[in-house]
CSV table of C-alpha atoms in Angstrom, one decimal:
chain,number,residue,atom,x,y,z
A,17,MET,CA,48.6,136.2,162.5
A,18,LYS,CA,52.2,136.9,161.7
A,19,ARG,CA,51.3,140.1,159.9
A,20,VAL,CA,49.3,141.3,162.8
A,21,PHE,CA,52.1,140.7,165.1
A,22,ALA,CA,54.7,142.3,162.9
A,23,ALA,CA,52.5,145.4,162.5
A,24,ALA,CA,52.0,145.5,166.3
A,25,ALA,CA,55.8,145.0,166.9
A,26,THR,CA,56.4,148.0,164.5
A,27,CYS,CA,53.9,150.0,166.3
A,28,ALA,CA,55.6,149.2,169.6
A,29,ALA,CA,59.0,150.0,168.3
A,30,LEU,CA,57.8,153.4,167.4
A,31,CYS,CA,56.3,154.1,170.7
A,32,ALA,CA,59.3,156.1,172.1
A,33,ALA,CA,57.5,156.9,175.3
A,34,LEU,CA,57.8,153.4,176.5
A,35,PRO,CA,60.8,152.4,178.4
A,36,ALA,CA,62.9,149.8,176.5
A,37,ALA,CA,60.3,149.6,173.7
A,38,ALA,CA,59.2,146.1,173.0
A,39,GLN,CA,60.9,144.3,170.1
A,40,PHE,CA,60.3,140.6,169.8
A,41,ALA,CA,61.5,138.4,167.1
A,42,LYS,CA,58.4,136.2,167.4
A,43,PRO,CA,55.1,136.1,169.4
A,44,GLU,CA,56.5,133.4,171.6
A,45,ASP,CA,59.2,135.7,172.7
A,46,ALA,CA,56.6,138.3,173.8
A,47,VAL,CA,54.8,135.7,175.9
A,48,ARG,CA,58.0,134.4,177.5
A,49,TYR,CA,59.1,138.0,178.2
A,50,ARG,CA,56.0,138.9,180.1
A,51,GLN,CA,55.9,135.5,181.8
A,52,ASN,CA,59.5,135.8,183.0
A,53,VAL,CA,58.9,139.3,184.3
A,54,MET,CA,55.8,138.3,186.1
A,55,TRP,CA,57.5,135.4,187.7
A,56,LEU,CA,60.5,137.4,188.9
A,57,MET,CA,58.3,140.2,190.1
A,58,SER,CA,56.2,137.7,192.1
A,59,ASN,CA,59.3,136.3,193.6
A,60,HIS,CA,60.5,139.6,194.8
A,61,PHE,CA,57.1,140.7,195.9
A,62,GLY,CA,56.8,137.5,197.9
A,63,ARG,CA,60.0,138.2,199.7
A,64,VAL,CA,58.5,141.5,200.9
A,65,GLY,CA,55.3,139.6,201.7
A,66,ALA,CA,57.2,137.1,203.9
A,67,MET,CA,58.3,140.0,206.1
A,68,VAL,CA,54.9,141.7,206.1
A,69,GLN,CA,53.4,138.4,207.2
A,70,GLY,CA,56.0,137.9,209.9
A,71,LYS,CA,57.3,134.6,208.2
A,72,VAL,CA,60.8,136.0,208.1
A,73,PRO,CA,62.3,138.6,210.3
A,74,PHE,CA,61.9,142.2,209.1
A,75,ASP,CA,65.1,143.5,207.4
A,76,ALA,CA,64.6,147.1,206.1
A,77,LYS,CA,67.4,146.9,203.5
A,78,ALA,CA,66.2,143.6,202.1
A,79,ALA,CA,62.5,145.1,202.0
A,80,ALA,CA,63.7,148.2,200.2
A,81,ASP,CA,65.9,146.3,197.8
A,82,ASN,CA,63.1,143.8,196.9
A,83,ALA,CA,60.4,146.6,196.7
A,84,ASP,CA,62.7,148.5,194.3
A,85,LEU,CA,62.9,145.6,192.1
A,86,VAL,CA,59.2,145.0,192.2
A,87,ALA,CA,58.6,148.7,191.0
A,88,MET,CA,61.2,148.2,188.3
A,89,PHE,CA,59.6,145.0,187.1
A,90,SER,CA,56.2,146.6,187.1
A,91,ARG,CA,57.3,148.9,184.3
A,92,LEU,CA,58.3,146.1,181.9
A,93,PRO,CA,55.7,143.5,181.1
A,94,TYR,CA,52.7,145.3,179.6
A,95,VAL,CA,54.3,146.3,176.2
A,96,ALA,CA,54.7,142.5,175.7
A,97,TYR,CA,50.9,142.0,175.6
A,98,VAL,CA,51.0,142.6,171.8
A,99,PRO,CA,48.1,141.5,169.6
A,100,GLY,CA,48.9,138.2,168.0
A,101,THR,CA,49.9,136.6,171.3
A,102,GLU,CA,46.5,135.8,172.6
A,103,SER,CA,46.5,132.4,171.0
A,104,ILE,CA,50.0,131.3,172.1
A,105,ALA,CA,49.5,127.9,173.7
A,106,ASN,CA,50.9,128.5,177.3
A,107,THR,CA,49.6,132.0,177.9
A,108,LYS,CA,47.2,132.5,180.7
A,109,ALA,CA,46.3,135.9,179.4
A,110,LEU,CA,42.5,136.0,178.7
A,111,PRO,CA,41.1,137.5,175.4
A,112,GLU,CA,39.8,140.4,177.5
A,113,VAL,CA,43.4,141.7,177.6
A,114,TRP,CA,42.8,142.7,173.9
A,115,SER,CA,39.0,143.0,173.8
A,116,GLN,CA,39.0,145.4,176.8
A,117,ARG,CA,42.4,146.9,176.3
A,118,ASP,CA,41.5,150.2,178.0
A,119,LYS,CA,40.4,148.5,181.1
A,120,PHE,CA,43.6,146.3,181.1
A,121,ASP,CA,45.9,149.2,180.7
A,122,ALA,CA,44.1,151.0,183.5
A,123,ALA,CA,44.6,147.9,185.7
A,124,ALA,CA,48.2,147.7,184.8
A,125,SER,CA,48.7,151.4,185.5
A,126,ASN,CA,47.0,151.0,188.8
A,127,PHE,CA,49.4,148.2,189.7
A,128,GLN,CA,52.4,150.3,188.7
A,129,ASP,CA,51.2,153.1,190.9
A,130,LYS,CA,50.8,150.8,193.9
A,131,ALA,CA,54.2,149.2,193.2
A,132,ALA,CA,55.9,152.7,193.1
A,133,LYS,CA,54.1,153.5,196.5
A,134,LEU,CA,55.4,150.2,198.0
A,135,ASP,CA,58.8,151.2,196.9
A,136,VAL,CA,58.4,154.6,198.6
A,137,ALA,CA,57.0,152.9,201.8
A,138,ALA,CA,59.8,150.3,201.8
A,139,LYS,CA,62.5,153.1,201.6
A,140,SER,CA,60.9,154.7,204.7
A,141,GLY,CA,61.9,151.6,206.6
A,142,ASN,CA,58.6,151.7,208.5
A,143,LEU,CA,57.1,148.2,208.7
A,144,ASP,CA,53.5,149.6,209.3
A,145,GLN,CA,53.7,151.7,206.1
A,146,ILE,CA,55.1,148.8,204.2
A,147,LYS,CA,52.3,146.5,205.4
A,148,THR,CA,49.6,149.0,204.2
A,149,ALA,CA,51.3,149.6,200.8
A,150,PHE,CA,51.9,145.8,200.3
A,151,GLY,CA,48.2,145.1,201.0
A,152,ASP,CA,47.2,147.8,198.4
A,153,ALA,CA,49.7,146.4,195.8
A,154,ALA,CA,48.5,142.8,196.5
A,155,GLN,CA,44.8,143.9,195.8
A,156,SER,CA,45.8,145.5,192.5
A,157,CYS,CA,47.7,142.3,191.5
A,158,LYS,CA,44.5,140.3,192.3
A,159,ALA,CA,42.1,142.7,190.6
A,160,CYS,CA,44.0,142.5,187.3
A,161,HIS,CA,44.5,138.7,187.6
A,162,ASP,CA,40.7,138.2,188.3
A,163,ASN,CA,39.8,140.0,185.1
A,164,PHE,CA,42.5,139.2,182.7
A,165,ARG,CA,44.3,135.9,183.6
A,166,ALA,CA,43.0,132.4,183.5
A,167,LYS,CA,42.8,130.6,186.8
B,16,MET,CA,70.1,117.2,198.7
B,17,LYS,CA,67.2,119.0,200.3
B,18,ARG,CA,69.3,119.6,203.5
B,19,VAL,CA,72.2,120.9,201.5
B,20,PHE,CA,69.9,123.3,199.7
B,21,ALA,CA,68.2,124.4,202.9
B,22,ALA,CA,71.6,125.1,204.4
B,23,ALA,CA,72.7,127.1,201.3
B,24,ALA,CA,69.4,129.0,201.4
B,25,THR,CA,69.9,129.9,205.0
B,26,CYS,CA,73.4,131.0,204.3
B,27,ALA,CA,72.2,133.2,201.3
B,28,ALA,CA,69.5,134.7,203.6
B,29,LEU,CA,72.1,135.7,206.0
B,30,CYS,CA,74.3,137.3,203.5
B,31,ALA,CA,73.1,140.9,204.0
B,32,ALA,CA,75.8,142.3,201.6
B,33,LEU,CA,73.9,140.9,198.7
B,34,PRO,CA,71.2,143.0,197.0
B,35,ALA,CA,67.9,141.3,197.4
B,36,ALA,CA,69.4,138.3,199.2
B,37,ALA,CA,68.3,135.0,197.6
B,38,GLN,CA,65.6,133.2,199.2
B,39,PHE,CA,64.1,130.3,197.2
B,40,ALA,CA,61.4,127.9,198.5
B,41,LYS,CA,62.9,125.1,196.4
B,42,PRO,CA,65.9,124.4,194.2
B,43,GLU,CA,63.8,124.5,191.0
B,44,ASP,CA,62.8,128.1,192.0
B,45,ALA,CA,66.5,129.1,192.1
B,46,VAL,CA,67.0,127.5,188.7
B,47,ARG,CA,64.0,129.3,187.2
B,48,TYR,CA,65.1,132.5,188.8
B,49,ARG,CA,68.5,132.6,187.2
B,50,GLN,CA,67.2,131.3,183.9
B,51,ASN,CA,64.4,134.0,183.7
B,52,VAL,CA,66.8,136.7,184.6
B,53,MET,CA,69.4,135.5,182.0
B,54,TRP,CA,66.8,135.3,179.3
B,55,LEU,CA,65.5,138.8,180.0
B,56,MET,CA,69.0,140.2,180.2
B,57,SER,CA,69.8,138.6,176.8
B,58,ASN,CA,66.7,140.0,175.3
B,59,HIS,CA,67.6,143.6,176.4
B,60,PHE,CA,71.3,143.1,175.5
B,61,GLY,CA,70.2,141.9,172.0
B,62,ARG,CA,68.2,145.1,171.5
B,63,VAL,CA,71.4,147.1,172.0
B,64,GLY,CA,73.2,144.6,169.8
B,65,ALA,CA,70.7,145.2,167.0
B,66,MET,CA,71.7,148.8,167.0
B,67,VAL,CA,75.4,148.2,167.3
B,68,GLN,CA,75.2,145.8,164.3
B,69,GLY,CA,73.0,148.3,162.3
B,70,LYS,CA,70.1,145.9,162.1
B,71,VAL,CA,67.8,148.6,163.5
B,72,PRO,CA,68.4,152.4,163.5
B,73,PHE,CA,70.4,153.8,166.4
B,74,ASP,CA,68.1,155.3,169.1
B,75,ALA,CA,70.1,156.8,171.9
B,76,LYS,CA,67.2,156.7,174.4
B,77,ALA,CA,66.4,153.1,173.6
B,78,ALA,CA,70.0,152.1,173.8
B,79,ALA,CA,70.3,153.8,177.3
B,80,ASP,CA,67.1,152.3,178.5
B,81,ASN,CA,68.1,148.7,177.4
B,82,ALA,CA,71.7,149.1,178.6
B,83,ASP,CA,70.3,150.2,182.0
B,84,LEU,CA,68.2,147.1,182.3
B,85,VAL,CA,71.1,144.9,181.3
B,86,ALA,CA,73.3,146.4,184.1
B,87,MET,CA,70.4,146.0,186.5
B,88,PHE,CA,69.8,142.3,185.5
B,89,SER,CA,73.6,141.6,185.7
B,90,ARG,CA,73.3,142.1,189.5
B,91,LEU,CA,70.6,139.5,190.1
B,92,PRO,CA,71.3,135.9,188.8
B,93,TYR,CA,74.5,134.8,190.6
B,94,VAL,CA,73.0,134.5,194.1
B,95,ALA,CA,70.7,131.8,192.6
B,96,TYR,CA,73.6,129.5,191.7
B,97,VAL,CA,73.1,127.9,195.1
B,98,PRO,CA,74.6,124.4,195.9
B,99,GLY,CA,71.9,121.8,195.4
B,100,THR,CA,70.9,123.1,192.0
B,101,GLU,CA,73.5,121.5,189.9
B,102,SER,CA,71.4,118.4,189.4
B,103,ILE,CA,68.1,120.1,188.5
B,104,ALA,CA,67.1,118.5,185.2
B,105,ASN,CA,66.8,121.6,182.9
B,106,THR,CA,69.8,123.6,184.1
B,107,LYS,CA,72.7,124.1,181.7
B,108,ALA,CA,75.0,125.2,184.5
B,109,LEU,CA,78.0,122.9,184.5
B,110,PRO,CA,79.4,121.3,187.7
B,111,GLU,CA,82.3,123.7,187.3
B,112,VAL,CA,80.1,126.5,188.7
B,113,TRP,CA,80.4,124.9,192.0
B,114,SER,CA,83.7,123.0,191.7
B,115,GLN,CA,85.5,126.2,190.5
B,116,ARG,CA,83.3,128.7,192.4
B,117,ASP,CA,86.1,131.3,192.7
B,118,LYS,CA,86.6,131.3,188.9
B,119,PHE,CA,82.9,131.5,188.3
B,120,ASP,CA,82.4,134.3,190.7
B,121,ALA,CA,85.3,136.2,189.1
B,122,ALA,CA,83.7,135.7,185.6
B,123,ALA,CA,80.4,136.9,187.0
B,124,SER,CA,82.0,139.9,188.5
B,125,ASN,CA,83.8,140.7,185.2
B,126,PHE,CA,80.6,140.6,183.3
B,127,GLN,CA,78.8,142.9,185.8
B,128,ASP,CA,81.7,145.3,185.4
B,129,LYS,CA,81.4,145.2,181.7
B,130,ALA,CA,77.6,145.5,181.8
B,131,ALA,CA,78.1,148.6,184.1
B,132,LYS,CA,80.5,150.1,181.6
B,133,LEU,CA,78.0,149.4,178.7
B,134,ASP,CA,75.4,151.3,180.7
B,135,VAL,CA,77.8,154.3,181.1
B,136,ALA,CA,78.7,154.2,177.4
B,137,ALA,CA,75.0,154.0,176.4
B,138,LYS,CA,74.2,157.1,178.6
B,139,SER,CA,76.8,159.0,176.6
B,140,GLY,CA,74.8,158.5,173.5
B,141,ASN,CA,78.0,158.0,171.5
B,142,LEU,CA,77.5,154.9,169.2
B,143,ASP,CA,81.3,154.3,168.9
B,144,GLN,CA,81.7,154.1,172.6
B,145,ILE,CA,78.6,151.9,172.8
B,146,LYS,CA,80.1,149.6,170.1
B,147,THR,CA,83.3,149.0,172.1
B,148,ALA,CA,81.5,148.5,175.3
B,149,PHE,CA,79.0,146.2,173.8
B,150,GLY,CA,81.9,144.0,172.3
B,151,ASP,CA,83.6,143.9,175.7
B,152,ALA,CA,80.3,142.8,177.4
B,153,ALA,CA,79.6,140.2,174.8
B,154,GLN,CA,83.1,138.7,175.2
B,155,SER,CA,82.6,138.5,178.9
B,156,CYS,CA,79.2,136.8,178.4
B,157,LYS,CA,80.9,134.2,176.1
B,158,ALA,CA,83.9,133.6,178.4
B,159,CYS,CA,81.6,132.6,181.2
B,160,HIS,CA,79.3,130.5,179.0
B,161,ASP,CA,82.3,128.7,177.4
B,162,ASN,CA,83.5,127.6,180.9
B,163,PHE,CA,80.3,127.2,182.9
B,164,ARG,CA,77.4,126.5,180.6
B,165,ALA,CA,76.6,123.4,178.7
B,166,LYS,CA,76.4,123.9,174.9
C-alpha cells in the first residue's frame, strides 16, 4: 500500500499542469486534505444557497465573495484522490473513484465548470442568474456524490 | 452560551466589511471551519517550506501557486473565532483569543501581511526572496501560536 501511495505521490508531484500539485506525507493527509476542502466548499456554497432559498437576505457582495471561494475550492480536492487512499478508515469515497476514474474525473470537471459559472453569475449581482447557476452546481455536486460517495 | 453565540453570529453577519462574512449554524461549525482552514494553510505553507529548506527541488510555479493559496487562506479563519467557541472540546484556541482580542487581531493581521508578502515574493520566482519572506511568515505563525494556541 505504501509503495503504491508513494508512486502515486511522485506521479502527482510531476504533474506540473495541476495547480498546487498534491504532495502528501502520508495517505491520511490526502484524505484529510480533500475532506477539509469539501467541508469548507460546502460551507461557502451553503451561504450562497441560503440567499438563493431566501433564508437570509440577498447580499450581492457576500454572494460574490462566497461563490468566488467555492470556485477556488473546486479546483483543489481532486488531486488528493490518490490511489492508496481508498481503504483509509474514515473516507466516504467509494472504490468507484479509482475503478471508474475517467467517469470520476469527468464528474469533477463538470462540477468545476458549474462552480466557475456560479462565480460568474454571482459577480453579475443578478439573483435570478445566481439561482439558476446555483441549481446547476448543486445538481453536479449530487451527481458526483450519488456515484462516488458513500451515503 | 447559545444566546451569546447567536448574538455573535448575528454581529458577524452584519459585518459587511469582512470577506465572506462568517455565518455558522452552531459553535462547532465555527471551530471546524477555522481548524480546516488552518490545516490546509499549513499544508500549502509546508510545500513552500520544503522548497525553501531544499527538501524538494525548487519549482517556481509550484511555489507561486502554493503561496497564493496561503495568502488566500490567511484571510479566512479569523472571523470564525467567535465568542462562545472558547469552550468547544477540541479547540486549541486559548482564552486569551477573547480576553486579549486586540492583541490577537493584531497578530492575525501581522500574519496576513506576511502571507501577502510571501505571495509577492513567490511570484517573483526568486528563491532568496522567497526564503526571507517564508522565514518572516513562519515567525508570525509562531508568535500567534505561542500566545494564543495550546501546545
